Each structure stands twice: as structure tokens, then as C-alpha cells.
Amino acid sequence: MQKLQVLSLSLAIIGATASAAHLTQDPLTQLPLPAITDNPMVGNAPTEMPAAKICKSAFRGNFYALNNVPLDTAVAWYVGALKGFRHIQSADHSSHLFADAQRSIVVIVRGVGGNADSVAYEKYEPGLSEKALVGFVNKNLDCT
């Protein structure tokens, strides 16, 4: 009986791994996803953030947990992958924001203790002001 339970558990794990989504780009923004968003066992399907109104812009976003890599490594990947995006970092270097020229597609990488722990891919219609972007990264949103 115990062998049967072990076999059932093994098959369940293999089945879960086979059905897990392993995305290479964010479905909302179509931007690339780094391998550090992907967990071999559960994949990297995004957690959808609730739609909202932020600074008079319609907001939609996807959240991904990162596999505890050095924040500098994660930021370097985004610098290379998001050519033409503006890069803004917080005063304490724990948050890094990347925005397209229209400031309508935003990627925010956050870290704690030097390790990257999450990334958000966000879409704003219409785009945000430069002042709002700087406020976001410094946790002091200013919509004026």
C-alpha cells in the first residue's frame, strides 16, 4: 500500500510539473520574462493584480515572485532586455522602475536585503506623468 501512495504522489508531481505554465513573455504587456520568474514545479503564470484607477489612468498589472537572486543580477537582466525603457531607481536602491517612452508600460523590480523578490508588469491608459513614476519608485505617489 505504501508503494502505491508513493507512486501516486510521484505521478501527481510529474503531472503538476507537466501542466504548469512556463511563460517566456508577460501576457499583458508582451514583454519578455526572465528565467528567474519560472519555478520548475509550478511554472510562472502571473498573479493578476486588481484593475484600478491610478492618477486618472486605467491600471492593469501582473505580479511575479522572483527566485531570490541578487537584485543587481535581476536589474541587469531588465536593463538588457528593455532597450529604450527609462530606468528609475529608489534612493535606497531597493526598487527599480522601467517605463516605455509613453509611460504606459511599466515594470517594477523590488528587492529586500540585496535580493530581488518580485516584479510587476503594469499597463496604464493613458500613460503616467514622469512625476508619478518617480513617486512610485520612492513609495510616495504624486499624481499632480
Short mmCIF file of C-alpha atoms in Angstrom, two decimals, residues 2-17 41:
data_model
loop_
_atom_site.label_atom_id
_atom_site.label_comp_id
_atom_site.label_asym_id
_atom_site.label_seq_id
_atom_site.Cartn_x
_atom_site.Cartn_y
_atom_site.Cartn_z
CA GLN A 2 2.81 2.43 0.87
CA LYS A 3 4.47 1.88 -2.54
CA LEU A 4 1.16 2.71 -4.21
CA GLN A 5 0.92 6.00 -2.27
CA VAL A 6 4.50 6.94 -3.23
CA LEU A 7 3.76 6.11 -6.87
CA SER A 8 0.55 8.17 -6.80
CA LEU A 9 2.38 11.12 -5.24
CA SER A 10 5.19 10.85 -7.82
CA LEU A 11 2.68 10.79 -10.69
CA ALA A 12 0.83 13.78 -9.22
CA ILE A 13 4.07 15.78 -9.04
CA ILE A 14 5.00 14.84 -12.61
CA GLY A 15 1.50 15.77 -13.78
CA ALA A 16 1.62 19.12 -11.98
CA THR A 17 5.02 19.87 -13.50
CA MET A 41 7.50 22.78 -10.21
#
